[in-house]
Amino acid sequence: MKVVCFGELMLRLAPENYYRISQAEKYLATFGGAEANVAVSLCNYGIDAGFVSKIPDNDIGRHCLNTLRYYGVDTTKVTRGGERLGIYFVEKGASQRPSKVIYDRAWSAISLAQPEDFDWDAIFEGAEWFHFTGITPALSDSMAAITETACRKAKEKGLTISCDLNYRKKLWTREKAGQVMDKLCKYVDVCIANEEDAADVFGIHAAGTDINSGKLDHEGYKDVAKQLADRFGFKYVAITLRGSISANDNDWAAMLYDGKECYFSRSYRIHIVDRVGGGDSFGAGLIYGLLNGFDAQQTIEYAVAASCLKQTIEGDFNQVTVSEVMALAGGNASGRVQR
């Protein structure tokens, strides 16, 4: 594995179309999870990526791992055990009604994992990059400790470490998130965040910005990125910029800070099909660009274009190729039929 992604894979249950959970009579069952989503995207781009987790040794667990294998993800370092796979329900929003996520992931196999479940020397053999998100240490105190061990081992072995802050208020408090992520971010080279994450986890706010009105101030985000980099020594800070017009229509862009300069991508007006996994596809695009030696502007353009396309696709996984992302990043945004 060239890139190792560590986290929880869950069963995703979604009502059809725009039905609310309260009125749904049937659900579409798929799989998803932040780090697994990144691994799938990278495999679609031809990168050797693997997923590390703890999955129940039952039919549901086998099905979810087979799904990852279908996309080429290496699952050989997944630990089998535990009683249940986490579940989450997704209700797609429309117009002024926001999307909603309900978790049923307490006591999942990965949340109860122990240090001896993961041999990090074996897991990181031949790897160049380690990716995790703030969701993983939020699952339990044991997972926070295991994630810190993984980061320390990855740093010892010279891997590049990336982390998407991904604050989830339904999993832990701001205070707990700040304490845990403060320890973990000292190992991180590439930090991925949005304006809410930086504020919720570290109390760093973007001045002159109102995400609910869609007002975004570039100078405020430059300051957020610089504060994060100065505090933790990040080599790169990537911040996604989402202007929410409605649940269906968003403006989408991002910024990459390399410790010296800030690089802003072009902005896309997206009519959203499914926004879940949008941030993960951005992270995968960022990793792909940096692994392939893109310059900062090329990297942020690729990551934003990849994420833009993902939000037009059902499900957690990004189903696009490098050529499709390159075409959009290069300016082909008409959406005309390709014959």
Coordinates of C-alpha atoms in Angstrom, one line a residue:
M1 CA 0.0 0.0 0.0
K2 CA 1.3 3.4 -0.9
V3 CA -1.4 5.3 1.0
V4 CA -2.9 3.9 4.2
C5 CA -6.3 5.2 5.3
F6 CA -7.5 4.4 8.9
G7 CA -11.0 4.7 10.2
E8 CA -14.5 3.3 10.3
L9 CA -16.6 1.9 7.5
M10 CA -20.3 1.9 8.0
L11 CA -23.5 0.7 6.5
R12 CA -25.3 3.7 4.9
L13 CA -29.1 3.6 4.8
A14 CA -30.8 6.3 2.7
P15 CA -34.5 6.8 1.9
E16 CA -35.1 6.9 -1.9
N17 CA -35.2 10.2 -3.7
Y18 CA -36.0 13.1 -1.2
Y19 CA -38.2 11.1 1.2
R20 CA -37.7 12.0 4.8
I21 CA -36.7 9.3 7.3
S22 CA -40.0 9.8 9.1
Q23 CA -41.9 8.8 6.0
A24 CA -39.5 6.2 4.4
E25 CA -40.7 2.7 3.9
K26 CA -37.5 1.4 2.3
Y27 CA -33.9 2.3 2.2
L28 CA -31.0 1.9 -0.2
A29 CA -28.2 0.1 1.6
T30 CA -24.6 1.0 0.6
F31 CA -21.4 1.6 2.5
G32 CA -19.3 4.6 3.4
G33 CA -16.9 6.3 5.8
A34 CA -14.6 9.2 5.6
E35 CA -11.2 7.3 5.3
A36 CA -12.7 4.5 3.1
N37 CA -14.1 7.2 0.8
V38 CA -10.6 8.6 0.4
A39 CA -9.1 5.1 -0.4
V40 CA -11.7 4.4 -3.1
S41 CA -11.0 7.8 -4.8
L42 CA -7.3 7.2 -4.8
C43 CA -7.7 3.7 -6.3
N44 CA -9.9 5.2 -9.0
Y45 CA -6.9 7.5 -9.8
G46 CA -4.5 4.6 -10.0
I47 CA -2.9 5.0 -6.6
D48 CA -2.2 1.9 -4.5
A49 CA -4.4 2.6 -1.4
G50 CA -5.4 0.5 1.5
F51 CA -8.0 0.7 4.3
V52 CA -7.3 -0.3 7.9
S53 CA -10.1 -0.9 10.4
K54 CA -11.8 -3.5 12.5
I55 CA -14.8 -5.1 10.9
P56 CA -17.2 -7.8 12.2
D57 CA -16.5 -11.3 10.9
N58 CA -20.1 -11.8 9.5
D59 CA -21.9 -11.5 6.2
I60 CA -22.3 -7.7 6.5
G61 CA -18.6 -7.3 7.3
R62 CA -17.7 -9.5 4.3
H63 CA -20.0 -7.6 2.1
C64 CA -18.5 -4.2 3.0
L65 CA -15.0 -5.4 2.5
N66 CA -15.9 -7.0 -0.9
T67 CA -17.3 -3.6 -1.9
L68 CA -14.0 -1.9 -1.1
R69 CA -12.1 -4.7 -3.0
Y70 CA -14.3 -4.1 -6.0
Y71 CA -12.8 -0.6 -6.3
G72 CA -9.3 -2.0 -5.8
V73 CA -8.8 -1.0 -2.2
D74 CA -6.3 -3.2 -0.3
T75 CA -8.1 -4.7 2.8
T76 CA -5.5 -7.2 3.8
K77 CA -4.7 -5.2 7.0
V78 CA -8.3 -5.0 8.2
T79 CA -8.8 -6.8 11.6
R80 CA -11.8 -9.1 11.8
G81 CA -13.8 -9.1 15.0
G82 CA -16.4 -7.3 17.2
E83 CA -20.2 -7.7 17.1
R84 CA -21.5 -4.9 14.9
L85 CA -20.8 -2.6 12.0
G86 CA -21.8 1.0 12.6
I87 CA -24.8 2.3 10.7
Y88 CA -25.8 5.8 9.6
F89 CA -29.0 7.1 8.1
V90 CA -28.9 9.9 5.5
E91 CA -31.9 12.1 4.6
K92 CA -31.2 14.3 1.6
G93 CA -32.2 17.9 2.0
A94 CA -33.9 20.0 -0.6
S95 CA -34.2 23.8 -1.1
Q96 CA -34.4 25.3 2.4
R97 CA -34.6 21.9 4.2
P98 CA -31.1 20.7 5.1
S99 CA -29.8 17.2 4.8
K100 CA -29.8 15.1 8.0
V101 CA -27.6 12.3 9.3
I102 CA -28.5 10.0 12.2
Y103 CA -25.8 7.7 13.6
D104 CA -26.3 4.2 15.0
R105 CA -22.6 3.4 15.6
A106 CA -22.2 3.0 19.4
W107 CA -20.4 -0.1 20.4
S108 CA -19.3 -0.7 16.8
A109 CA -16.3 -3.1 16.3
I110 CA -13.8 -0.3 15.5
S111 CA -14.9 1.8 18.5
L112 CA -14.1 -1.1 20.8
A113 CA -10.7 -1.9 19.1
Q114 CA -7.6 -2.4 21.3
P115 CA -4.0 -1.6 20.5
E116 CA -3.1 -5.2 19.8
D117 CA -5.6 -5.2 16.9
F118 CA -3.1 -3.3 14.7
D119 CA 0.5 -4.1 13.8
W120 CA 1.6 -0.7 12.6
D121 CA 5.0 -2.0 11.5
A122 CA 3.4 -4.4 9.1
I123 CA 0.7 -2.0 8.1
F124 CA 3.1 0.8 7.1
E125 CA 5.6 -1.5 5.3
G126 CA 6.2 0.1 1.9
A127 CA 3.8 3.0 2.6
E128 CA 4.5 6.7 1.8
W129 CA 1.4 8.3 3.2
F130 CA -1.0 7.9 6.2
H131 CA -4.4 9.5 6.3
F132 CA -7.0 9.7 9.0
T133 CA -9.7 12.1 10.1
G134 CA -11.0 13.6 13.3
I135 CA -13.9 11.1 13.2
T136 CA -11.6 8.2 14.1
P137 CA -10.3 9.4 17.5
A138 CA -13.8 10.7 18.3
L139 CA -15.1 7.1 18.4
S140 CA -13.7 6.2 21.8
D141 CA -10.8 6.9 24.1
S142 CA -9.1 3.7 23.0
M143 CA -9.4 4.8 19.3
A144 CA -7.8 8.2 20.2
A145 CA -4.9 6.4 21.8
I146 CA -4.6 4.0 18.9
T147 CA -4.6 6.8 16.4
E148 CA -1.8 8.6 18.3
T149 CA 0.2 5.4 18.2
A150 CA -0.3 5.1 14.5
C151 CA 0.7 8.7 13.9
R152 CA 3.9 8.3 16.0
K153 CA 4.8 5.1 14.1
A154 CA 4.1 6.7 10.8
K155 CA 6.3 9.7 11.7
E156 CA 9.1 7.4 12.8
K157 CA 9.0 5.7 9.4
G158 CA 9.0 9.0 7.5
L159 CA 5.5 8.9 6.1
T160 CA 3.6 12.0 5.1
I161 CA 0.6 12.3 7.5
S162 CA -2.6 14.0 6.5
C163 CA -5.7 14.7 8.6
D164 CA -9.1 16.1 7.8
L165 CA -10.3 17.7 11.1
N166 CA -13.9 16.6 10.3
Y167 CA -15.5 17.7 13.6
R168 CA -18.7 15.8 14.4
K169 CA -20.7 17.3 17.3
K170 CA -22.7 14.1 17.6
L171 CA -19.6 12.2 18.5
W172 CA -17.8 14.4 21.0
T173 CA -17.7 17.9 22.5
R174 CA -15.6 20.8 21.2
E175 CA -13.5 20.7 24.4
K176 CA -12.7 17.0 24.0
A177 CA -12.0 17.4 20.3
G178 CA -9.6 20.3 21.0
Q179 CA -7.7 18.3 23.6
V180 CA -7.3 15.2 21.5
M181 CA -6.7 16.8 18.2
D182 CA -4.1 19.2 19.7
K183 CA -2.0 16.1 20.5
L184 CA -2.6 14.4 17.1
C185 CA -2.0 17.5 14.9
K186 CA 1.6 17.7 16.1
Y187 CA 2.3 14.7 13.9
V188 CA 0.4 16.0 10.9
D189 CA 2.0 17.4 7.7
V190 CA -1.2 18.2 5.7
C191 CA -4.2 19.6 7.5
I192 CA -7.6 19.7 5.8
A193 CA -10.4 21.7 7.3
N194 CA -13.4 24.0 6.7
E195 CA -14.3 27.2 8.4
E196 CA -16.5 25.4 11.0
D197 CA -13.8 22.7 11.9
A198 CA -11.1 25.3 12.7
A199 CA -13.6 27.2 14.9
D200 CA -15.1 24.2 16.6
V201 CA -11.9 22.3 17.3
F202 CA -9.3 25.0 17.9
G203 CA -11.4 28.2 18.4
I204 CA -9.9 29.8 15.2
H205 CA -12.5 31.9 13.4
A206 CA -12.4 33.3 9.8
A207 CA -13.1 37.0 10.1
G208 CA -15.7 38.6 7.8
T209 CA -17.4 35.3 6.9
D210 CA -20.9 34.1 7.3
I211 CA -21.3 30.5 6.0
N212 CA -25.1 30.7 6.2
S213 CA -25.4 33.7 3.9
G214 CA -22.7 32.5 1.6
K215 CA -20.4 35.4 2.4
L216 CA -16.8 34.3 2.3
D217 CA -13.8 36.6 3.0
H218 CA -10.5 35.3 1.5
E219 CA -8.4 37.4 3.9
G220 CA -10.1 35.7 6.9
Y221 CA -9.2 32.2 5.6
K222 CA -5.6 33.2 4.9
D223 CA -5.4 34.1 8.6
V224 CA -7.0 30.8 9.7
A225 CA -4.5 28.8 7.6
K226 CA -1.6 30.8 8.9
Q227 CA -2.7 30.4 12.6
L228 CA -3.1 26.6 12.1
A229 CA 0.3 26.3 10.4
D230 CA 2.1 28.4 13.0
R231 CA 0.5 26.5 15.9
F232 CA 1.3 22.9 14.6
G233 CA 4.0 23.3 12.0
F234 CA 1.8 22.0 9.1
K235 CA 3.5 22.0 5.7
Y236 CA 0.2 22.5 4.0
V237 CA -3.3 23.7 5.2
A238 CA -6.2 23.2 2.8
I239 CA -9.5 24.9 3.6
T240 CA -12.7 24.2 1.7
L241 CA -15.0 27.2 1.0
R242 CA -18.6 26.3 0.7
G243 CA -21.2 29.0 0.1
S244 CA -24.6 27.5 0.9
I245 CA -27.3 29.0 -1.3
S246 CA -29.7 26.2 -0.5
A247 CA -29.5 22.4 0.3
N248 CA -29.4 21.9 -3.5
D249 CA -27.2 24.7 -4.7
N250 CA -23.8 25.6 -3.3
D251 CA -20.8 27.6 -4.4
W252 CA -17.7 25.4 -4.0
A253 CA -14.0 26.4 -3.9
A254 CA -10.9 25.9 -1.7
M255 CA -7.6 27.4 -0.6
L256 CA -4.2 25.8 -0.1
Y257 CA -1.5 27.4 2.1
D258 CA 2.0 26.2 1.8
G259 CA 3.6 28.1 4.6
K260 CA 4.3 31.1 2.4
E261 CA 1.6 31.7 -0.1
C262 CA -2.2 31.1 -0.3
Y263 CA -3.6 29.6 -3.5
F264 CA -7.3 29.9 -4.3
S265 CA -9.1 27.6 -6.7
R266 CA -11.8 28.7 -9.2
S267 CA -15.3 28.6 -7.8
Y268 CA -18.0 26.2 -9.0
R269 CA -21.8 26.6 -8.7
I270 CA -22.9 23.0 -7.9
H271 CA -26.4 21.6 -8.2
I272 CA -26.0 18.9 -5.6
V273 CA -27.1 15.3 -6.1
D274 CA -25.4 13.9 -2.9
R275 CA -23.0 16.0 -0.8
V276 CA -22.0 13.3 1.6
G277 CA -18.4 12.3 0.8
G278 CA -17.7 15.7 -0.8
G279 CA -15.0 16.6 1.7
D280 CA -13.4 13.1 1.4
S281 CA -13.2 13.4 -2.4
F282 CA -11.5 16.8 -1.9
G283 CA -8.9 15.2 0.5
A284 CA -8.2 12.4 -1.9
G285 CA -7.7 14.9 -4.7
L286 CA -5.3 16.9 -2.5
I287 CA -3.3 13.7 -1.7
Y288 CA -3.2 12.7 -5.4
G289 CA -1.9 16.1 -6.4
L290 CA 0.8 16.3 -3.8
L291 CA 1.9 12.6 -4.4
N292 CA 2.3 13.4 -8.1
G293 CA 4.3 16.5 -7.7
F294 CA 1.7 19.0 -8.8
D295 CA 2.4 22.6 -7.8
A296 CA 0.2 24.2 -5.2
Q297 CA -2.2 25.8 -7.8
Q298 CA -2.6 22.6 -9.8
T299 CA -3.1 20.6 -6.6
I300 CA -5.9 22.8 -5.2
E301 CA -7.6 23.0 -8.7
Y302 CA -7.6 19.2 -9.0
A303 CA -8.9 18.6 -5.5
V304 CA -11.8 21.1 -5.9
A305 CA -12.7 19.7 -9.3
A306 CA -12.7 16.2 -8.0
S307 CA -15.0 17.2 -5.1
C308 CA -17.3 19.2 -7.3
L309 CA -17.9 16.1 -9.5
K310 CA -18.4 13.9 -6.4
Q311 CA -21.3 16.0 -5.2
T312 CA -23.1 15.2 -8.5
I313 CA -22.9 11.4 -7.7
E314 CA -25.1 9.3 -5.5
G315 CA -23.5 7.5 -2.5
D316 CA -20.3 8.1 -0.5
F317 CA -17.8 7.0 -3.1
N318 CA -16.4 9.3 -5.8
Q319 CA -16.8 7.5 -9.2
V320 CA -14.6 9.6 -11.4
T321 CA -11.4 9.2 -13.3
V322 CA -8.3 11.4 -13.5
S323 CA -9.2 12.4 -17.0
E324 CA -12.7 13.6 -15.9
V325 CA -11.2 15.6 -13.1
M326 CA -8.5 17.1 -15.3
A327 CA -11.1 18.1 -17.9
L328 CA -13.1 20.0 -15.3
A329 CA -10.1 21.6 -13.7
G330 CA -9.0 22.7 -17.1
G331 CA -12.2 24.6 -17.6
N332 CA -14.6 22.2 -19.3
A333 CA -17.5 22.8 -17.0
S334 CA -20.4 23.0 -19.5
G335 CA -21.8 19.6 -18.7
R336 CA -22.4 18.9 -22.4
V337 CA -23.0 15.3 -23.4
Q338 CA -19.8 13.4 -24.2
R339 CA -20.2 11.4 -27.4

